[in-house]
Coordinates of N, CA, C and O in Angstrom, one line a residue:
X223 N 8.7 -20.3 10.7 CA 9.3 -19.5 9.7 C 10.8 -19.2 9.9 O 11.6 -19.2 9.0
X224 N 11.2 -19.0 11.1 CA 12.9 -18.5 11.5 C 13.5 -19.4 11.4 O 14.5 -19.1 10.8
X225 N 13.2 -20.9 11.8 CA 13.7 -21.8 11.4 C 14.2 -22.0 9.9 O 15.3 -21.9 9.5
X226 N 13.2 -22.1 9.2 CA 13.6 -22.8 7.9 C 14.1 -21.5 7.1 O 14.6 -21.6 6.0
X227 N 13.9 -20.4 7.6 CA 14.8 -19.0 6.9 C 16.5 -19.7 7.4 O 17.4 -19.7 6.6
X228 N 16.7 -20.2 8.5 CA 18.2 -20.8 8.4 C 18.7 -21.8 8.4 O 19.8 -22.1 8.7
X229 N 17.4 -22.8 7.7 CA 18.1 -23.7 6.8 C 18.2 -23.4 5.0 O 18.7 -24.2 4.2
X230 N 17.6 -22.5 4.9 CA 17.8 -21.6 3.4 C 16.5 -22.5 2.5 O 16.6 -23.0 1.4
X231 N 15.6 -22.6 3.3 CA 14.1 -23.0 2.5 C 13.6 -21.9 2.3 O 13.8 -20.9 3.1
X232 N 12.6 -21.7 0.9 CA 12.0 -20.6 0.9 C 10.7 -21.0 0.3 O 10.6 -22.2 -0.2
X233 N 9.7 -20.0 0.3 CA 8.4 -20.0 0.0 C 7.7 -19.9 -1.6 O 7.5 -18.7 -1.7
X234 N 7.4 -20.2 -2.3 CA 7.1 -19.9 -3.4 C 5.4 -19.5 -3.4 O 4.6 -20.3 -3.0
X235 N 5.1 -18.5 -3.9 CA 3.3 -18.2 -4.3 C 3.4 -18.0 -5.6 O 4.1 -17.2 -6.2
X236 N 2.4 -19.2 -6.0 CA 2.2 -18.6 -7.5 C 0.7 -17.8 -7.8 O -0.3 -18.6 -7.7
X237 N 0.4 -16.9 -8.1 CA -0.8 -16.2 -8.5 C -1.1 -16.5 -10.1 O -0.5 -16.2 -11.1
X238 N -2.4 -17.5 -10.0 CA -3.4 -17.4 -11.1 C -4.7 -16.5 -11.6 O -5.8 -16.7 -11.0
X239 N -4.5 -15.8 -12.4 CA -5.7 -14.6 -12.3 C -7.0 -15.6 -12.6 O -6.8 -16.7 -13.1
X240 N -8.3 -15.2 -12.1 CA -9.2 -16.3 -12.2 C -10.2 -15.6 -13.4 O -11.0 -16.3 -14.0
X241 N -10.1 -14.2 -13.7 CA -10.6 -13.3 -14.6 C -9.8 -12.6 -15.5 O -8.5 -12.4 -15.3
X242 N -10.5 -12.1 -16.4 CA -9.9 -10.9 -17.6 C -9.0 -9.7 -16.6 O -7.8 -9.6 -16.4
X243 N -9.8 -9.2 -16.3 CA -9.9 -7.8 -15.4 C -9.8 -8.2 -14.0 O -10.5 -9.0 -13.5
X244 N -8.9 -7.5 -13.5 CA -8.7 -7.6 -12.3 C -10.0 -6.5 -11.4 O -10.1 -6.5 -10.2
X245 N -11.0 -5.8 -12.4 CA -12.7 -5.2 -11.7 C -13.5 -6.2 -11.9 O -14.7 -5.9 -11.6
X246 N -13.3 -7.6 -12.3 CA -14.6 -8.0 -12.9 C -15.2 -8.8 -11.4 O -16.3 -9.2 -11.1
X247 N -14.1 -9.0 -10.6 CA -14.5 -9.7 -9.1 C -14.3 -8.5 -8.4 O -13.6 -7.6 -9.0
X248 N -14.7 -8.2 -7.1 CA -14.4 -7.1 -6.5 C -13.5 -8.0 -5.1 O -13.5 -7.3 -4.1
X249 N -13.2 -8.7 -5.1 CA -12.6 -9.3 -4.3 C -11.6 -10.4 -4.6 O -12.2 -11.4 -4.9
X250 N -10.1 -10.6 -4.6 CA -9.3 -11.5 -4.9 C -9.3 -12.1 -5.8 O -9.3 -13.3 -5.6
X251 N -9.5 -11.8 -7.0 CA -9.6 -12.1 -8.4 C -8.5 -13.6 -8.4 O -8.8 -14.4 -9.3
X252 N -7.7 -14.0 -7.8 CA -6.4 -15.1 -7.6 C -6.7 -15.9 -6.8 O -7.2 -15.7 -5.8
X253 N -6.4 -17.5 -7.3 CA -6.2 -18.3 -7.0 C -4.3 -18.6 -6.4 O -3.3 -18.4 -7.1
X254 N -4.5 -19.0 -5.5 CA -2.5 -18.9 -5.1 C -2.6 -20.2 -4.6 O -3.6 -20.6 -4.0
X255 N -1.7 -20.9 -4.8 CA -0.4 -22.2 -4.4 C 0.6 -22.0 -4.4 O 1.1 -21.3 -5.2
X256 N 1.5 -22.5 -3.1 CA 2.4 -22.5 -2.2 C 3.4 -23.7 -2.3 O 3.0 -24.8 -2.5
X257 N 4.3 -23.3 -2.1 CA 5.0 -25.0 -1.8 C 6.6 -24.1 -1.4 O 7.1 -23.1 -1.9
X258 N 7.2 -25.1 -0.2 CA 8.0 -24.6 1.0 C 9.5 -25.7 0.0 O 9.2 -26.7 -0.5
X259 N 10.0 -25.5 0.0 CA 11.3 -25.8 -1.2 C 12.6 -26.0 -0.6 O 11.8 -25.8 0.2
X260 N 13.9 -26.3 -0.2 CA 14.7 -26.2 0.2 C 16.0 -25.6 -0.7 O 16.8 -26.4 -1.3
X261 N 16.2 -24.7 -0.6 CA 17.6 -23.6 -1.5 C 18.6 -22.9 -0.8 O 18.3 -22.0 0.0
X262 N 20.1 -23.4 -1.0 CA 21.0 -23.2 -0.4 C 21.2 -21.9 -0.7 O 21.8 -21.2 0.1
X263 N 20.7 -21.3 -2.1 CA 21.2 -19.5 -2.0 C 19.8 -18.8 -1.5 O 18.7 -19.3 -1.3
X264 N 20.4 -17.3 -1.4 CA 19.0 -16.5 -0.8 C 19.3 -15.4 -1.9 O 20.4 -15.3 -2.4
X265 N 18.6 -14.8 -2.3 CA 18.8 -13.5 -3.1 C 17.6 -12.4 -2.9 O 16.6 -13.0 -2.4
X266 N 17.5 -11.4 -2.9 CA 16.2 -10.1 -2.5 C 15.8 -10.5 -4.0 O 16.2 -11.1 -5.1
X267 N 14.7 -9.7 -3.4 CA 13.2 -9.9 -4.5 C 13.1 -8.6 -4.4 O 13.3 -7.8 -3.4
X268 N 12.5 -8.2 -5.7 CA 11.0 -6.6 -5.8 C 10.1 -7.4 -5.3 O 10.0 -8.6 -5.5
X269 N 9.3 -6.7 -4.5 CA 7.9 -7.0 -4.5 C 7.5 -5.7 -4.2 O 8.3 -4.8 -3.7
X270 N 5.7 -5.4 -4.9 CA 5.0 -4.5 -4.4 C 5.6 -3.7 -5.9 O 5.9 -2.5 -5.6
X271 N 5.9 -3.9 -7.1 CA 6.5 -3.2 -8.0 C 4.9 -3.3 -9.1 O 4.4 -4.2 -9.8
X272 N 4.8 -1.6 -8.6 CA 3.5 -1.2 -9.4 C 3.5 -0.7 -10.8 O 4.3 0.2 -10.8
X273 N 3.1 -0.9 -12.0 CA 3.2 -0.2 -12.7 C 2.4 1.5 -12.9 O 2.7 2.4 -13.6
X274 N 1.4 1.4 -12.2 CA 0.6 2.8 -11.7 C 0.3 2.7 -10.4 O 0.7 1.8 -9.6
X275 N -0.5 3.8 -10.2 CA -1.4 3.9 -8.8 C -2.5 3.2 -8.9 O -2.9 2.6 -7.9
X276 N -3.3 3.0 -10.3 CA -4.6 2.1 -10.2 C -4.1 0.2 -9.4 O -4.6 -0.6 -8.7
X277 N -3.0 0.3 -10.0 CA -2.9 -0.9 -9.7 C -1.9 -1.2 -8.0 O -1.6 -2.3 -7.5
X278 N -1.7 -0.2 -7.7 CA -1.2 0.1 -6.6 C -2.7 -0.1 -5.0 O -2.8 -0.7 -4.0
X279 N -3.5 0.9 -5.8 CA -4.8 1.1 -5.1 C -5.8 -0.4 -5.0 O -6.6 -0.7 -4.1
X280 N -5.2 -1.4 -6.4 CA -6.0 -2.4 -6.3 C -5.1 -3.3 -5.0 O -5.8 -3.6 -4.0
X281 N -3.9 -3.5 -5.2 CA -3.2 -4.2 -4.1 C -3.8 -3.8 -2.7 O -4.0 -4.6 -1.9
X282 N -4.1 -2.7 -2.7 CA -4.4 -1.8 -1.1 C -5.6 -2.3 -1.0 O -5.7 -2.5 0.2
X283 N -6.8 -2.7 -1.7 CA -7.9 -2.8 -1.8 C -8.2 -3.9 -1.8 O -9.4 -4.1 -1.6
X284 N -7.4 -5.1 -1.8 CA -8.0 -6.7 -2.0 C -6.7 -7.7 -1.5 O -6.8 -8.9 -1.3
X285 N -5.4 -6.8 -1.5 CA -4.9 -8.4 -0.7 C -5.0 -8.1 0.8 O -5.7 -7.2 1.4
X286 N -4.2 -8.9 1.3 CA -3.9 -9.4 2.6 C -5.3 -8.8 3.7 O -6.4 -9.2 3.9
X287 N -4.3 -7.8 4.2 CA -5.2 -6.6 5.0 C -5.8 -5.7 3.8 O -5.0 -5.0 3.2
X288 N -6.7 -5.7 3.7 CA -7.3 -4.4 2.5 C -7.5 -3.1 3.5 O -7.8 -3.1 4.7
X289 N -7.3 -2.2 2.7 CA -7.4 -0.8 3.6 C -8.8 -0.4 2.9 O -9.0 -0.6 1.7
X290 N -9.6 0.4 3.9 CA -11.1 0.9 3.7 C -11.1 1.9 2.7 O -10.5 3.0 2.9
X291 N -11.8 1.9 1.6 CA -11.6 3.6 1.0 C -10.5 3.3 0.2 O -10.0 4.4 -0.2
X292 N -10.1 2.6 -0.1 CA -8.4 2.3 -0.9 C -9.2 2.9 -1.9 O -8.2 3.4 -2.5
X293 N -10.2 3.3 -2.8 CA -10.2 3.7 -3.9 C -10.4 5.1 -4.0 O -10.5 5.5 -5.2
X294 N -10.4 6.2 -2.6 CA -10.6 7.2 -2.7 C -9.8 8.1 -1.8 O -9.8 9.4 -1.7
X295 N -9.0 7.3 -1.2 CA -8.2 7.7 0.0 C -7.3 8.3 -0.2 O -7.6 8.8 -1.3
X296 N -6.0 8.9 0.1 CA -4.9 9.9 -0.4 C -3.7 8.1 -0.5 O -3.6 7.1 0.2
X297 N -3.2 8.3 -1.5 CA -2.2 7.2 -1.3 C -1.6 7.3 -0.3 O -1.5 6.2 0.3
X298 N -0.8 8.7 0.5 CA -0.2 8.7 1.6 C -0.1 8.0 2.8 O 0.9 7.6 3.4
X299 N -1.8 7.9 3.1 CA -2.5 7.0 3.8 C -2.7 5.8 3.9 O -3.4 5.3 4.8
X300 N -2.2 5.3 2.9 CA -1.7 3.6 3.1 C -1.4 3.0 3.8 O -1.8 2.0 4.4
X301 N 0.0 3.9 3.7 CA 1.2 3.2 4.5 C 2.3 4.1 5.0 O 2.5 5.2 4.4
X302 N 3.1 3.7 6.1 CA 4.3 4.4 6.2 C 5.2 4.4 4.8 O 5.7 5.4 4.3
X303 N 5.2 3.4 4.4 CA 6.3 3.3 3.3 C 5.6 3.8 1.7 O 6.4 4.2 0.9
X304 N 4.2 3.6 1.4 CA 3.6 4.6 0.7 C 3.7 6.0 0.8 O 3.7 6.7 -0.3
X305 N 3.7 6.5 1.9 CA 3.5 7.6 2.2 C 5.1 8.3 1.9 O 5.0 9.4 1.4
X306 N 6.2 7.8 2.2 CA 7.2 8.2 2.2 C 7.4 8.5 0.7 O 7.8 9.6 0.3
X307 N 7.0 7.4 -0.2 CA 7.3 7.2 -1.7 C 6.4 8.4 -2.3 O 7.0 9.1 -3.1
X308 N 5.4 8.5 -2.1 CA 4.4 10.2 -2.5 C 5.6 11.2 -2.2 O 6.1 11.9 -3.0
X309 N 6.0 11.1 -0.9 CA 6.5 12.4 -0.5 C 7.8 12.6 -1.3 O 8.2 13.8 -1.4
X310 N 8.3 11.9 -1.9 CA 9.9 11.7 -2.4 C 9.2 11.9 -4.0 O 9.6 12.7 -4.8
X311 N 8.4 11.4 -4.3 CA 7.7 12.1 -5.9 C 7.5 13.5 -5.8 O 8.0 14.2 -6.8
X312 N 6.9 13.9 -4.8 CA 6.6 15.4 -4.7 C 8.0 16.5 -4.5 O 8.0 17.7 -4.5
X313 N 9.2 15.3 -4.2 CA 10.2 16.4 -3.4 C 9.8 17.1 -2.0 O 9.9 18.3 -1.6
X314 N 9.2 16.0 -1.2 CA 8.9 17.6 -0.3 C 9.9 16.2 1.1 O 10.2 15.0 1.0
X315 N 10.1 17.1 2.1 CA 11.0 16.3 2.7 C 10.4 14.9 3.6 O 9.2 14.7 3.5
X316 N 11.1 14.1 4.5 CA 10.5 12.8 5.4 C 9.8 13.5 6.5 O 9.7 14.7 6.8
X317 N 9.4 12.6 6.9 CA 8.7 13.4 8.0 C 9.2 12.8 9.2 O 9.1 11.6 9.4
X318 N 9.7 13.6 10.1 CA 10.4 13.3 11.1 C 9.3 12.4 12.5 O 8.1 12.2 12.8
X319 N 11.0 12.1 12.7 CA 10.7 10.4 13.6 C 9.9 9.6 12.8 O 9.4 8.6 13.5
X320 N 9.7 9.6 11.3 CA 9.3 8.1 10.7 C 9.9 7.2 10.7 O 11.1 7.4 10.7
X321 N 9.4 6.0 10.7 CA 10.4 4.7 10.8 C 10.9 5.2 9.1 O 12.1 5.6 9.4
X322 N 10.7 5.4 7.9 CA 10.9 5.5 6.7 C 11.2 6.8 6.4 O 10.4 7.7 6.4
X323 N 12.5 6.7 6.0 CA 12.8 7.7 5.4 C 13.9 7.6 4.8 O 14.6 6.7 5.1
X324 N 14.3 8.9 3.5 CA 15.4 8.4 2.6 C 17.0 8.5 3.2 O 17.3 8.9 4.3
X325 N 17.8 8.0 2.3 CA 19.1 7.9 2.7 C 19.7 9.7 1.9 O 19.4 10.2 0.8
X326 N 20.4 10.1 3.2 CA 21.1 11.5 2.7 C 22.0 11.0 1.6 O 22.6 9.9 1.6
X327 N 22.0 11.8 0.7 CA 22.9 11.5 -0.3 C 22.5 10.6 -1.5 O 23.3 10.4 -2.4
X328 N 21.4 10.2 -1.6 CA 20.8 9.3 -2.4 C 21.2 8.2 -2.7 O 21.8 7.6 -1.9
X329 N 21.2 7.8 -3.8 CA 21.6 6.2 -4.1 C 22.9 6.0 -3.9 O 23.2 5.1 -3.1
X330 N 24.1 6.8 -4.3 CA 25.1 6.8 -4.0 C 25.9 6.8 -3.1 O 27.1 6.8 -3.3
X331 N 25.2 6.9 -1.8 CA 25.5 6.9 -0.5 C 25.2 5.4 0.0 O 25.6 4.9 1.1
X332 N 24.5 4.7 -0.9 CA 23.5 3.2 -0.2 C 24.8 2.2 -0.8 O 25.5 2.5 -1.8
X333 N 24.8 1.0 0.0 CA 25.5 0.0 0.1 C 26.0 -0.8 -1.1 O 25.4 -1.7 -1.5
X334 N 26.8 -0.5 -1.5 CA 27.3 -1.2 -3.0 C 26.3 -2.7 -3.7 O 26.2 -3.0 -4.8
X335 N 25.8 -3.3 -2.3 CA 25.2 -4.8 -3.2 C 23.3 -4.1 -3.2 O 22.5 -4.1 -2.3
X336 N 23.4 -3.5 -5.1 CA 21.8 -2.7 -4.7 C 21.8 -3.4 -5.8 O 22.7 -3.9 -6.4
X337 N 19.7 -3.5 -6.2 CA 19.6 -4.4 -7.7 C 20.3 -3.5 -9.2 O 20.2 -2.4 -9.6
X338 N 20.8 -4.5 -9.7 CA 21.3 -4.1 -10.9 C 20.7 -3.0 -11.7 O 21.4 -2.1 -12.1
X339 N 19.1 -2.9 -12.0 CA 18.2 -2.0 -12.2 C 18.6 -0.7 -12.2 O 18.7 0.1 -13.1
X340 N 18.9 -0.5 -10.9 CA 19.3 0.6 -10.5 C 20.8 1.4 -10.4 O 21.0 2.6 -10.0
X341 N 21.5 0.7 -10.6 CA 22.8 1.2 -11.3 C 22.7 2.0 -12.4 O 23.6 2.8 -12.7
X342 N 21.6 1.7 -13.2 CA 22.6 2.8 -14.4 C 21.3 3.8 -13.8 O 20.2 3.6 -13.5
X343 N 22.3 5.1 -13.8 CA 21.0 6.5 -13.2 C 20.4 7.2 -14.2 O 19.7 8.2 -14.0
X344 N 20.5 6.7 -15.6 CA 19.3 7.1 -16.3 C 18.3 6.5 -16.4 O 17.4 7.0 -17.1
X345 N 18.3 5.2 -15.6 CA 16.7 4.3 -15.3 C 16.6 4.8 -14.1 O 15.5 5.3 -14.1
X346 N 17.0 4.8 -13.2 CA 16.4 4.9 -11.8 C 15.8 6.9 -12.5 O 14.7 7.3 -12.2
X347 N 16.6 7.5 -13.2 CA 16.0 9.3 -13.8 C 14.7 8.8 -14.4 O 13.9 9.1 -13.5
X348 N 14.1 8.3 -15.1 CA 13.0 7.5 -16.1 C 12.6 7.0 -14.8 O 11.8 7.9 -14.4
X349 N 12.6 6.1 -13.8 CA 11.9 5.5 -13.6 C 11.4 6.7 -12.2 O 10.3 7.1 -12.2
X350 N 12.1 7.1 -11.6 CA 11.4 8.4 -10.6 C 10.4 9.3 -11.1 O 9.5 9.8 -10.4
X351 N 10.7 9.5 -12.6 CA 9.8 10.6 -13.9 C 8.6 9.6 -13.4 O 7.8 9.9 -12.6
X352 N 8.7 8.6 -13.9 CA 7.3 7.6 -14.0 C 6.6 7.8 -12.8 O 5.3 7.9 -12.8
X353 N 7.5 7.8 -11.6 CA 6.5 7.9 -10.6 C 6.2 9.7 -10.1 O 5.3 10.2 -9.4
X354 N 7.0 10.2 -10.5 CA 6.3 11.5 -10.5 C 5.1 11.6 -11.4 O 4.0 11.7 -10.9
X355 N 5.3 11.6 -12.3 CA 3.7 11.6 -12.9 C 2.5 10.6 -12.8 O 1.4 11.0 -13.2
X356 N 2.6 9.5 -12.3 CA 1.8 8.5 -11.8 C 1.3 9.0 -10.1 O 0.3 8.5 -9.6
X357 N 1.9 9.9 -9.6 CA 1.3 10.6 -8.3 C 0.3 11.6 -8.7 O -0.9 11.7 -8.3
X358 N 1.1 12.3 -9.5 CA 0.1 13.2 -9.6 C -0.8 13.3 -10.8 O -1.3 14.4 -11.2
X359 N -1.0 12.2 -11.4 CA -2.1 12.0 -12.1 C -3.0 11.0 -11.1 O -4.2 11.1 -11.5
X360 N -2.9 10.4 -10.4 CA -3.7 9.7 -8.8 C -4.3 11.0 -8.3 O -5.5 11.4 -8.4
X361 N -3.4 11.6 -7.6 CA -3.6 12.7 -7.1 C -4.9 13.7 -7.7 O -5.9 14.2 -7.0
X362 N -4.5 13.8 -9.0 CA -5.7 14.7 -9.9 C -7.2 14.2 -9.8 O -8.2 14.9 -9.6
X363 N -7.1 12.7 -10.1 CA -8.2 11.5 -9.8 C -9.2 11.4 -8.5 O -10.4 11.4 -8.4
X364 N -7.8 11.5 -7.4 CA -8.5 11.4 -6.2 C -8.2 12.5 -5.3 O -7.4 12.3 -4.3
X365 N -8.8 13.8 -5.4 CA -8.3 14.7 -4.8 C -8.9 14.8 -3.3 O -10.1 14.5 -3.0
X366 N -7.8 15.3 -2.3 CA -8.1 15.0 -0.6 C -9.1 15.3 -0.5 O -9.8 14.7 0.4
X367 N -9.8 16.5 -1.2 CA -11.0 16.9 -0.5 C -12.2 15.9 -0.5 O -13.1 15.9 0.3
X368 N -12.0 14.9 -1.5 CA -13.3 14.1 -1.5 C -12.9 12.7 -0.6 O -13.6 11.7 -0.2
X369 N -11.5 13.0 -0.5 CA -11.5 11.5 0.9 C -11.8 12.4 1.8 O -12.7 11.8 2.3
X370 N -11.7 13.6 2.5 CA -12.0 14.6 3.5 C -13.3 14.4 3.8 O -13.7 14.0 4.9
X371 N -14.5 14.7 2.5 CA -15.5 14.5 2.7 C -16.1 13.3 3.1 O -17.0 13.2 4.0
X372 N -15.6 12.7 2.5 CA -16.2 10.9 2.6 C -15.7 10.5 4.4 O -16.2 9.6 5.0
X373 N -14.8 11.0 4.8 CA -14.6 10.5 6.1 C -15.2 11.2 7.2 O -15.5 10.8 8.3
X374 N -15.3 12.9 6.6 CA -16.7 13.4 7.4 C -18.2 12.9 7.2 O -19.1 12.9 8.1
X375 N -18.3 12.5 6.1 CA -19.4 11.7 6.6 C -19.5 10.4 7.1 O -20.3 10.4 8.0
X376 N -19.1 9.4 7.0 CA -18.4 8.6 8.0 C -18.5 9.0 9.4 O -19.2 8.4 10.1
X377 N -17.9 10.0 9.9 CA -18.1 10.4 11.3 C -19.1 10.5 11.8 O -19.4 10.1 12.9
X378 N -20.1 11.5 10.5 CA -21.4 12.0 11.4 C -22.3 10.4 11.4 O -22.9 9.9 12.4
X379 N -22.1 9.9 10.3 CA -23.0 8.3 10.5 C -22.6 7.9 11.7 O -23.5 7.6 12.5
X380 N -21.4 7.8 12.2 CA -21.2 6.7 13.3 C -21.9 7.7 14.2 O -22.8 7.2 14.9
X381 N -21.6 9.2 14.4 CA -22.0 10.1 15.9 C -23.3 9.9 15.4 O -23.9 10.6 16.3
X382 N -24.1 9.6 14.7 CA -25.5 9.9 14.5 C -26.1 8.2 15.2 O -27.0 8.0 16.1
X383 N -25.0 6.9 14.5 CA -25.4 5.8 15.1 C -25.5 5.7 16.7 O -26.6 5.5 17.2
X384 N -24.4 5.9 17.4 CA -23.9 6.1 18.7 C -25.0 7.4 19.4 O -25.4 7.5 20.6
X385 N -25.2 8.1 18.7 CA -26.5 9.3 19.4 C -27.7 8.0 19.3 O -28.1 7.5 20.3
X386 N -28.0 7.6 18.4 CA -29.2 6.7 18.2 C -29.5 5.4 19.5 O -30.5 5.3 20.2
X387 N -28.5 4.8 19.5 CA -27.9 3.6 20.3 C -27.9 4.2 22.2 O -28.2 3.5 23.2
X388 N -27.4 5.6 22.2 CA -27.4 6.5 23.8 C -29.4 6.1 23.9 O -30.0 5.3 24.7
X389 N -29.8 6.7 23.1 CA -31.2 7.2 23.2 C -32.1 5.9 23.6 O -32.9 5.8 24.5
X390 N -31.7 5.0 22.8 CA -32.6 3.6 22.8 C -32.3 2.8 24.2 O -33.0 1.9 24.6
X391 N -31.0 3.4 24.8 CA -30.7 2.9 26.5 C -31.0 3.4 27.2 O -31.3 2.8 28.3
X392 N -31.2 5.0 27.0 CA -31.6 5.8 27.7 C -33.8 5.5 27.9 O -34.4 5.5 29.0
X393 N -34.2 5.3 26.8 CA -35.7 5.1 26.4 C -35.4 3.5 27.2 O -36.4 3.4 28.0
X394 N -34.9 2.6 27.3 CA -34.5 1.4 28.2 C -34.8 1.8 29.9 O -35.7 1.6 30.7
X395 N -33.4 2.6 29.9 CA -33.7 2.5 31.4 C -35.0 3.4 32.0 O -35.2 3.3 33.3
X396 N -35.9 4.2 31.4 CA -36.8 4.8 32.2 C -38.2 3.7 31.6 O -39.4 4.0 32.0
X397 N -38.0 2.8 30.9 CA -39.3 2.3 31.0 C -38.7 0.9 32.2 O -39.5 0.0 32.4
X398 N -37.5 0.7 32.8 CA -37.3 0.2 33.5 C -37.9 1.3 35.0 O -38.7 0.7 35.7
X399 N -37.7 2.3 35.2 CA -38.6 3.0 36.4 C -39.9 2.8 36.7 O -40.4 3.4 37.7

């Protein structure tokens, strides 16, 4: 890959949905083809550009690495870089020593070559609105206490398996005596 990043080849994925609904498979609804290309310019990309949290939670839930619970979990919990983006909906500040956190001063402080999108500040005003309310309608949906619960139970199954599993070694070694 380092290589051909400096001869300016790049990757192409194309995603074909294989269904209506992205519920109707509960697993990778997509077919993907690849092909490795040779291009003298480079330009940044969006990627990971959600239009909600359902569709946010589906990404967390079925590509690459899927995270456990993605449908009941706190978004926070995703990721560093999810987590940062909740926190910046909410207004509440970074959390220190994260690798992720905002630039003082906001957009206008960040490096003159940013995507066009975001130049005019009544889209980036509209589009922060969007994700303020896209949090906390998630949020309302999936409230912590029922990921709280669900990973307390989780715990007691595993301490209940692990008590079960002691007992059956233990019931081992004395019919070994």
């Amino acid at each position: 890959p380092g290589e051909s990043r400096r001869a300016g080849a790049s990757l192409n994925v194309n995603l074909e949905a294989t269904s209506a609904e992205p519920q109707d498979e509960p697993r990778r609804p997509y077919k993907t083809s690849s092909t490795r290309e040779y291009n003298r310019y480079t330009a940044y990309h969006f990627h990971n550009w959600f239009a909600d949290a359902k569709a946010l939670r589906f990404k967390y839930r079925t590509y690459g690495h899927p995270i456990d619970n993605a449908d009941v979990r706190p978004l926070e919990t995703f990721h560093e870089d999810v987590s940062m983006m909740v926190r910046c909906a909410r207004d509440e500040p970074d959390l220190e020593g994260s690798q992720q956190s905002r630039v003082a001063g906001g957009f206008e402080r960040l490096n003159a070559f940013t995507p066009i999108y975001f130049r005019d500040a009544e889209y980036r005003r509209r589009r922060h609105a969007l994700l303020q309310r896209a949090v906390a309608e998630d949020e309302a949906a999936h409230p912590r206490e029922k990921w709280e619960e669900a990973v307390r139970e989780k715990n007691a199954q595993e301490d209940a398996r692990a008590q079960n599993m002691l007992e059956q070694l233990y019931a081992m070694m004395d019919d070994d005596e």
